[in-house]
């Protein structure tokens, strides 16, 4: 799962380093040094044990990728020469969690900022996933809505009265409004990168809780940073906070959320043909078990996942948040099912993302993993199409995908395959597919012209889209019609 520890092991031959491939190998090392919390090359067979322990501890404690580059030549060595200073078994695999707490002085300063606030927003990210109870108590005390970064989607369930759901382009209007109006921001375990959605510097006072001191102040000029685990830190902070008697801010957010949820339900229950992608997400979301682990991919599907698949208490929701990589949905689902054989593991992916790694379906069949993969099929790299138009004002270019019969592909791999085209049948087919014992692929054929609208469309975005249509985007008539129809249906 994204943000969870990953151990990457790569191999190459030493002799490659001096032939024409050397540049590639050296670059690989450099790439990992840039992205990994720990990256090293094994220097001899006697080096493996300590390096492997160190890499595991680095991945677990820093919640990131550790990379070991293991030259193939060394894999053939017996024991290897051992230096006298490298005693066998001198390393340990014991793992201790970070338990350090912020200093009392920092906690007091943070409480001062929060107690002085009237309109406080809590931004919860991946680092707050295990802090559900503490976040809700905090929200109740401060009268503060909880806004969730996408990796923090499961930090608080969506039926909690305290959350306004997601933030950003695929977030909600009440979250955006709360952030526009707040006078205090408390960031808990998040490095949400789209700072244009955060308050303008100077507009709100800030406090940030993070495991990593380097991330304090990365996205917002906070006054106080609290270094520590979010649960442990919030437990220390809560007794220092005075209940905010002014409930207007959270009540306004709750009212906004009721309206937003109604709009999401309207978009999720439309019976138009071709089927709207939101319908697939909505029908799936209703059927997911409380123990479900759902993995999404990058693309417009992330918008439908963010908005139309509400989190139930106990579920896990993830995608490639920081890297925003495509293709992760299927391997995440496989990994989740291996780690949790008894939980319901579901992938919600686009046709582009699935195509990138679809050979992995054979892995799921081989190991009898009962994963369920829902492919939202629009025969296009949908996200890119909309980005080209709405952000760049360019006509859509080279976004079409060659259509694949994914249900037939699934059957060819030895999995079950379903196709849904009619929104009226979507729920029934999902019921049947989710109830099947083995791996299943459900391809849902959807309207390729449905736009992943931001919570509030800016004048600049509308102007760019108009420019792209005027410059001759293919299917501009259908795109304009879909936008107009969606708008009209939401007005009546
Ligand atoms: C590995 C990788 N390549 C390219 C991108 C850029 N990218 C982001 S979304 C997207 C299109 C996704 O298409 P699809 O999976 O069909 O989902 P859709 O947007 O159509 O819902 C692309 C190309 C990326 N994020 N990751
Ligand atoms: Mg697509």
XYZ file of C-alpha atoms and ligand atoms in Angstrom:
519
model
C 0.000 0.000 0.000
C 1.211 3.507 -0.712
C 3.335 4.974 2.025
C 3.785 1.501 3.526
C 7.305 0.141 3.670
C 8.620 -1.392 0.519
C 11.830 -3.267 0.128
C 13.134 -3.046 -3.406
C 15.904 -5.416 -4.325
C 17.599 -5.028 -7.665
C 20.329 -7.139 -9.169
C 22.982 -6.714 -11.818
C 26.332 -8.151 -12.775
C 29.459 -6.342 -11.677
C 30.911 -6.746 -15.146
C 28.001 -4.682 -16.483
C 29.471 -1.741 -14.670
C 32.361 -1.596 -17.057
C 30.572 -2.339 -20.292
C 28.104 -0.329 -22.313
C 25.305 -0.837 -19.800
C 27.278 0.732 -17.010
C 25.596 4.094 -17.288
C 22.188 2.481 -16.897
C 23.228 0.591 -13.792
C 24.761 3.616 -12.167
C 21.655 5.635 -12.952
C 19.516 2.996 -11.300
C 21.498 3.429 -8.102
C 21.138 7.160 -8.313
C 17.392 6.955 -8.913
C 16.951 4.882 -5.790
C 19.204 7.152 -3.768
C 16.876 10.003 -4.690
C 13.611 8.291 -3.823
C 14.496 5.762 -1.135
C 14.833 6.351 2.586
C 17.712 3.890 2.518
C 19.652 2.758 -0.525
C 22.775 0.714 -0.653
C 24.665 -1.854 -2.651
C 25.696 -5.136 -1.079
C 29.502 -5.223 -1.128
C 30.020 -8.905 -0.362
C 28.107 -11.984 0.777
C 29.043 -11.308 4.406
C 27.444 -7.907 4.106
C 23.926 -9.190 3.354
C 22.660 -9.900 6.838
C 23.372 -6.512 8.378
C 22.294 -4.615 5.257
C 18.987 -6.492 5.066
C 18.195 -5.750 8.720
C 19.084 -2.108 8.302
C 16.948 -1.789 5.161
C 13.905 -3.381 6.838
C 14.210 -1.084 9.839
C 14.641 1.980 7.608
C 11.532 1.080 5.557
C 9.402 0.415 8.635
C 10.475 3.324 10.781
C 10.530 5.960 8.031
C 7.489 4.520 6.233
C 9.200 4.607 2.869
C 11.068 2.577 0.298
C 14.380 0.940 1.144
C 16.524 -0.222 -1.737
C 19.188 -2.888 -1.753
C 21.177 -3.327 -4.918
C 22.437 -6.894 -4.961
C 24.920 -7.681 -7.745
C 24.187 -11.096 -9.221
C 27.836 -12.113 -8.964
C 27.578 -11.897 -5.182
C 24.473 -14.057 -5.149
C 26.726 -16.868 -6.401
C 29.355 -16.387 -3.640
C 29.471 -18.941 -0.867
C 30.196 -17.184 2.407
C 32.603 -14.604 1.111
C 35.555 -13.074 2.891
C 34.544 -11.615 6.226
C 36.532 -8.820 7.797
C 37.440 -9.374 11.459
C 35.297 -6.348 12.335
C 32.199 -7.945 10.801
C 31.252 -10.584 13.346
C 28.623 -13.095 12.188
C 25.088 -12.338 13.475
C 26.054 -9.058 15.081
C 22.830 -7.435 13.749
C 19.303 -7.817 15.118
C 15.886 -7.897 13.475
C 14.152 -6.411 16.518
C 11.975 -3.499 15.518
C 10.998 -0.724 17.880
C 8.386 1.858 17.035
C 9.188 5.522 17.411
C 7.647 6.638 20.667
C 9.217 10.047 21.120
C 6.803 12.770 22.164
C 6.991 16.508 21.538
C 8.389 18.562 24.381
C 5.890 19.963 26.927
C 6.909 23.425 25.793
C 6.022 22.728 22.152
C 2.725 21.141 23.184
C 1.865 24.206 25.264
C 2.699 26.551 22.359
C 0.577 24.451 19.996
C -2.340 24.519 22.444
C -2.043 28.306 22.683
C -2.404 28.675 18.926
C -5.331 26.266 18.762
C -7.126 27.733 21.790
C -6.929 31.201 20.224
C -8.571 29.994 16.998
C -12.237 30.457 16.227
C -12.484 28.744 12.859
C -10.122 25.807 12.998
C -9.611 23.166 10.301
C -7.867 19.829 10.812
C -6.082 18.469 7.741
C -5.528 14.722 8.185
C -3.200 12.678 6.001
C -1.694 9.244 5.781
C 0.100 9.675 9.087
C -3.266 10.026 10.823
C -4.817 6.796 9.510
C -4.592 5.131 12.915
C -5.766 8.214 14.811
C -9.529 8.003 14.106
C -10.714 8.313 17.722
C -8.247 11.061 18.582
C -9.163 13.057 15.451
C -12.867 12.858 16.265
C -12.279 13.941 19.869
C -10.109 16.782 18.616
C -12.776 17.878 16.123
C -15.448 17.801 18.834
C -13.298 19.853 21.236
C -12.226 22.454 18.686
C -15.482 22.569 16.695
C -13.228 21.904 13.726
C -14.084 20.054 10.504
C -11.641 17.314 9.459
C -10.498 17.702 5.861
C -8.818 14.597 4.446
C -5.929 14.377 2.005
C -6.545 11.434 -0.321
C -4.026 9.161 1.419
C -5.772 10.046 4.672
C -9.178 9.086 3.243
C -9.708 6.312 5.783
C -8.466 8.376 8.766
C -12.096 9.132 9.587
C -15.107 7.359 8.048
C -17.277 9.455 5.757
C -20.357 9.049 7.941
C -18.519 10.801 10.773
C -20.239 14.131 11.531
C -16.805 15.748 11.804
C -15.445 15.327 8.293
C -15.994 17.300 5.134
C -14.270 14.614 3.053
C -11.449 15.207 0.625
C -9.464 18.235 -0.451
C -8.063 19.435 -3.762
C -9.239 18.986 -7.327
C -11.009 15.764 -6.420
C -12.130 17.029 -3.035
C -15.393 18.496 -1.810
C -16.839 21.993 -1.828
C -17.337 22.131 1.977
C -13.663 21.213 2.498
C -12.563 23.950 0.138
C -14.842 26.486 1.797
C -13.667 25.532 5.283
C -10.042 26.018 4.212
C -10.870 29.349 2.568
C -12.498 30.660 5.733
C -10.430 29.165 8.541
C -8.254 31.220 10.877
C -6.262 28.219 12.177
C -4.951 25.103 10.473
C -3.803 21.930 12.231
C -2.030 19.515 9.883
C -1.840 15.946 11.182
C 0.449 13.570 9.290
C 0.059 15.080 5.848
C 2.326 16.577 3.213
C -0.602 17.240 0.842
C 1.196 19.005 -1.995
C -1.438 21.188 -3.727
C -0.851 24.269 -1.628
C -3.237 26.407 -3.663
C -6.007 24.664 -1.693
C -4.481 25.614 1.681
C -5.107 29.025 3.282
C -2.949 31.843 1.937
C 0.180 32.315 4.091
C -0.661 34.760 6.882
C -4.393 34.068 6.615
C -4.420 31.275 9.185
C -2.136 30.349 12.081
C -0.727 26.877 11.781
C 0.316 23.863 13.827
C 1.687 20.675 12.289
C 2.171 17.168 13.667
C 4.571 14.900 11.783
C 6.971 12.050 12.430
C 9.618 13.761 10.369
C 11.001 17.171 11.432
C 12.012 17.842 7.827
C 8.355 18.030 6.792
C 7.402 20.710 9.324
C 6.582 23.857 7.377
C 7.006 22.117 4.024
C 3.605 23.231 2.682
C 2.363 25.854 5.145
C 4.197 28.399 7.322
C 3.177 26.848 10.627
C 4.155 28.472 13.919
C 4.581 25.243 15.857
C 5.745 21.807 14.795
C 5.090 18.752 16.950
C 7.324 15.801 16.186
C 5.831 12.469 17.057
C 3.335 9.781 16.223
C -0.076 11.368 15.607
C -1.995 9.245 18.140
C 0.522 9.694 20.945
C 0.889 13.415 20.217
C -2.854 14.078 20.037
C -3.336 12.261 23.349
C -0.858 14.674 24.943
C -2.376 17.689 23.236
C -6.071 17.028 23.901
C -6.024 17.751 27.665
C -4.426 21.152 26.952
C -7.255 22.271 24.654
C -10.250 24.305 25.735
C -13.602 23.348 24.182
C -14.537 25.845 21.494
C -18.028 27.006 22.412
C -18.602 28.618 19.036
C -20.115 25.809 16.931
C -21.099 27.944 13.907
C -18.062 26.955 11.821
C -18.505 23.206 12.153
C -22.276 23.462 11.784
C -21.821 25.374 8.549
C -19.442 22.640 7.336
C -21.969 19.955 8.309
C -24.726 21.724 6.383
C -22.429 22.029 3.361
C -21.639 18.338 3.665
C -25.309 17.311 3.676
C -25.793 19.191 0.401
C -22.572 17.794 -1.069
C -23.537 14.208 -0.209
C -26.895 14.709 -1.875
C -25.146 15.949 -5.024
C -22.774 12.939 -4.981
C -25.747 10.594 -4.652
C -27.497 12.321 -7.580
C -24.373 11.903 -9.721
C -24.021 8.300 -8.559
C -27.562 7.208 -9.355
C -28.085 8.604 -12.853
C -29.521 6.182 -15.368
C -28.142 7.841 -18.512
C -26.558 5.713 -21.191
C -23.679 5.449 -21.712
C -23.323 4.806 -18.004
C -21.752 7.556 -15.881
C -18.518 6.431 -14.165
C -19.839 7.791 -10.864
C -22.600 5.153 -10.962
C -20.043 2.338 -10.934
C -18.251 3.870 -7.947
C -21.510 4.517 -6.086
C -22.890 1.009 -6.592
C -19.538 -0.539 -5.648
C -19.131 1.666 -2.567
C -22.538 0.591 -1.233
C -21.571 -3.069 -1.471
C -18.078 -3.001 0.038
C -17.746 -4.843 3.315
C -16.634 -3.125 6.502
C -13.313 -4.980 6.245
C -12.722 -4.049 2.590
C -9.335 -2.866 1.373
C -9.844 -0.839 -1.751
C -7.003 0.243 -4.004
C -7.402 2.854 -6.694
C -5.232 4.039 -9.551
C -4.282 7.434 -10.999
C -6.735 8.957 -13.462
C -10.268 10.304 -13.459
C -11.110 7.142 -11.523
C -9.356 8.706 -8.523
C -12.020 11.427 -8.564
C -14.892 8.909 -8.598
C -13.089 6.872 -5.894
C -12.572 9.982 -3.766
C -16.159 11.146 -3.952
C -18.502 8.248 -4.697
C -16.891 5.493 -2.619
C -17.380 6.643 0.958
C -15.157 5.111 3.634
C -16.835 2.865 6.177
C -15.302 2.460 9.644
C -12.736 -0.346 9.498
C -11.984 -0.144 5.781
C -8.642 0.755 4.201
C -8.481 2.957 1.082
C -5.328 3.695 -0.833
C -3.721 4.691 -4.101
C -0.385 6.017 -5.275
C -0.661 9.335 -3.515
C 2.683 11.032 -3.488
C 4.096 9.517 -6.663
C 0.692 9.532 -8.459
C 1.777 6.541 -10.472
C -0.578 4.663 -12.754
C -0.718 0.893 -12.750
C -0.536 0.417 -8.985
C -4.184 -0.564 -8.478
C -3.872 -4.225 -9.476
C -0.560 -4.946 -7.664
C -1.787 -3.094 -4.544
C -4.886 -5.305 -4.529
C -2.783 -8.444 -4.915
C -0.469 -7.296 -2.104
C -3.433 -6.454 0.130
C -4.979 -9.884 -0.432
C -1.719 -11.673 0.342
C -1.262 -9.624 3.522
C -4.936 -10.019 4.549
C -6.273 -13.295 3.105
C -9.651 -12.971 4.836
C -10.452 -9.373 3.962
C -12.353 -8.232 0.880
C -9.708 -6.803 -1.477
C -10.968 -4.729 -4.378
C -9.205 -2.707 -7.079
C -10.934 0.261 -8.693
C -8.862 1.091 -11.756
C -8.929 2.762 -15.155
C -8.502 0.940 -18.450
C -5.164 2.737 -19.002
C -3.779 1.875 -15.575
C -4.969 -1.740 -15.723
C -3.467 -2.258 -19.180
C -0.033 -1.259 -17.883
C 0.294 -4.293 -15.590
C -2.541 -6.576 -16.603
C -0.254 -9.604 -16.828
C -0.373 -9.576 -13.023
C -3.896 -10.982 -13.213
C -2.187 -14.295 -13.955
C -0.412 -13.928 -10.596
C -3.768 -13.580 -8.826
C -5.075 -16.673 -10.622
C -1.910 -18.654 -9.916
C -2.064 -17.959 -6.183
C -5.892 -18.279 -6.018
C -6.308 -14.757 -4.680
C -10.003 -13.832 -4.575
C -9.385 -10.221 -5.630
C -12.097 -8.242 -7.406
C -10.948 -5.711 -9.989
C -13.407 -3.137 -11.294
C -12.148 -1.501 -14.496
C -13.752 1.776 -15.450
C -13.512 1.589 -19.218
C -13.657 4.835 -21.158
C -11.179 3.761 -23.864
C -9.097 6.764 -23.003
C -6.401 8.225 -20.778
C -9.238 10.323 -19.426
C -7.341 12.388 -16.880
C -4.841 13.551 -19.469
C -7.605 14.489 -21.890
C -9.174 16.784 -19.272
C -5.833 18.172 -18.141
C -4.892 19.041 -21.707
C -8.132 20.954 -22.090
C -8.825 22.458 -18.663
C -5.286 23.320 -17.515
C -3.523 23.904 -20.820
C -6.339 25.076 -23.089
C -5.068 22.639 -25.736
C -7.193 20.356 -27.871
C -7.172 16.747 -26.695
C -4.209 14.962 -28.267
C -3.354 11.240 -28.416
C -5.418 10.134 -25.441
C -7.408 7.333 -27.089
C -6.739 3.780 -25.989
C -7.173 0.749 -28.167
C -10.279 -0.953 -26.739
C -9.661 -4.302 -25.040
C -12.298 -6.858 -24.047
C -11.170 -7.097 -20.417
C -13.807 -9.681 -19.489
C -12.530 -11.993 -22.226
C -8.945 -11.297 -21.137
C -9.860 -12.249 -17.565
C -11.385 -15.526 -18.717
C -8.307 -16.243 -20.831
C -6.196 -15.867 -17.668
C -8.452 -18.236 -15.728
C -10.349 -15.558 -13.776
C -14.043 -14.723 -14.108
C -15.008 -11.780 -16.314
C -18.099 -9.559 -16.320
C -19.132 -6.594 -18.444
C -21.557 -3.895 -17.310
C -23.010 -1.370 -19.715
C -26.477 -0.678 -18.362
C -26.542 1.467 -15.186
C -29.832 -0.178 -14.167
C -28.045 -3.554 -13.981
C -24.816 -2.290 -12.440
C -25.734 -3.184 -8.837
C -26.943 -6.718 -9.684
C -23.826 -7.576 -11.686
C -21.600 -6.260 -8.904
C -23.516 -8.368 -6.362
C -22.908 -11.489 -8.421
C -19.247 -10.666 -9.118
C -18.365 -9.736 -5.522
C -19.937 -12.960 -4.254
C -17.779 -15.198 -6.469
C -14.977 -17.061 -4.712
C -11.952 -16.536 -7.006
C -10.360 -13.616 -8.844
C -12.861 -11.604 -10.859
C -12.614 -8.740 -13.330
C -15.609 -6.488 -13.862
C -15.306 -4.113 -16.790
C -17.729 -1.215 -16.613
C -18.165 0.617 -19.897
C -18.715 4.322 -19.165
C -19.296 7.701 -20.767
C -15.854 8.974 -21.872
C -17.108 12.560 -21.880
C -18.026 12.805 -18.194
C -15.754 15.521 -16.731
C -13.981 15.100 -13.365
C -15.130 18.521 -12.191
C -13.223 20.322 -9.438
C -15.304 21.185 -6.357
C -15.543 24.771 -7.588
C -14.822 25.505 -11.239
C -12.633 28.612 -11.538
C -13.118 31.196 -14.277
C -9.619 30.352 -15.554
C -10.456 26.655 -15.888
C -13.702 27.433 -17.743
C -11.840 29.800 -20.090
C -9.141 27.176 -20.815
C -11.784 24.563 -21.601
C -13.579 26.969 -23.950
C -10.227 27.704 -25.617
C -9.511 23.971 -26.063
C -12.950 23.376 -27.570
C -12.573 26.370 -29.891
C -9.135 25.157 -31.025
C -10.769 21.979 -32.281
C -10.735 19.235 -29.622
C -12.112 16.029 -31.157
C -15.701 15.343 -30.039
C -16.042 18.937 -28.826
C -19.784 18.819 -29.531
C -20.237 15.781 -27.276
C -18.084 17.293 -24.526
C -20.038 20.555 -24.561
C -23.327 18.615 -24.585
C -22.269 16.425 -21.636
C -21.231 19.465 -19.598
C -24.492 21.250 -20.364
C -26.621 18.155 -19.667
C -24.853 17.490 -16.346
C -25.412 21.095 -15.296
C -29.076 21.061 -16.276
C -29.759 17.719 -14.553
C -28.202 19.074 -11.352
C -30.319 22.216 -11.472
C -33.703 20.475 -11.753
C 3.240 5.607 -14.782
C 2.444 6.816 -15.146
N 2.392 7.231 -16.433
C 1.672 8.317 -16.761
C 0.997 9.024 -15.816
C 0.191 10.265 -16.190
N -1.242 9.930 -16.091
C -1.966 10.237 -15.006
S -3.547 9.748 -15.136
C -3.309 9.126 -16.686
C -4.433 8.490 -17.446
C -5.093 7.364 -16.711
O -5.903 6.667 -17.610
P -6.872 5.535 -17.120
O -6.176 4.564 -16.263
O -7.600 4.979 -18.296
O -7.891 6.330 -16.176
P -8.933 7.484 -16.606
O -8.228 8.797 -16.426
O -9.357 7.244 -18.000
O -10.045 7.343 -15.611
C -1.977 9.320 -17.090
C -1.427 8.917 -18.404
C 1.081 8.565 -14.486
N 0.438 9.194 -13.489
N 1.800 7.461 -14.172
Mg -9.462 5.391 -19.019
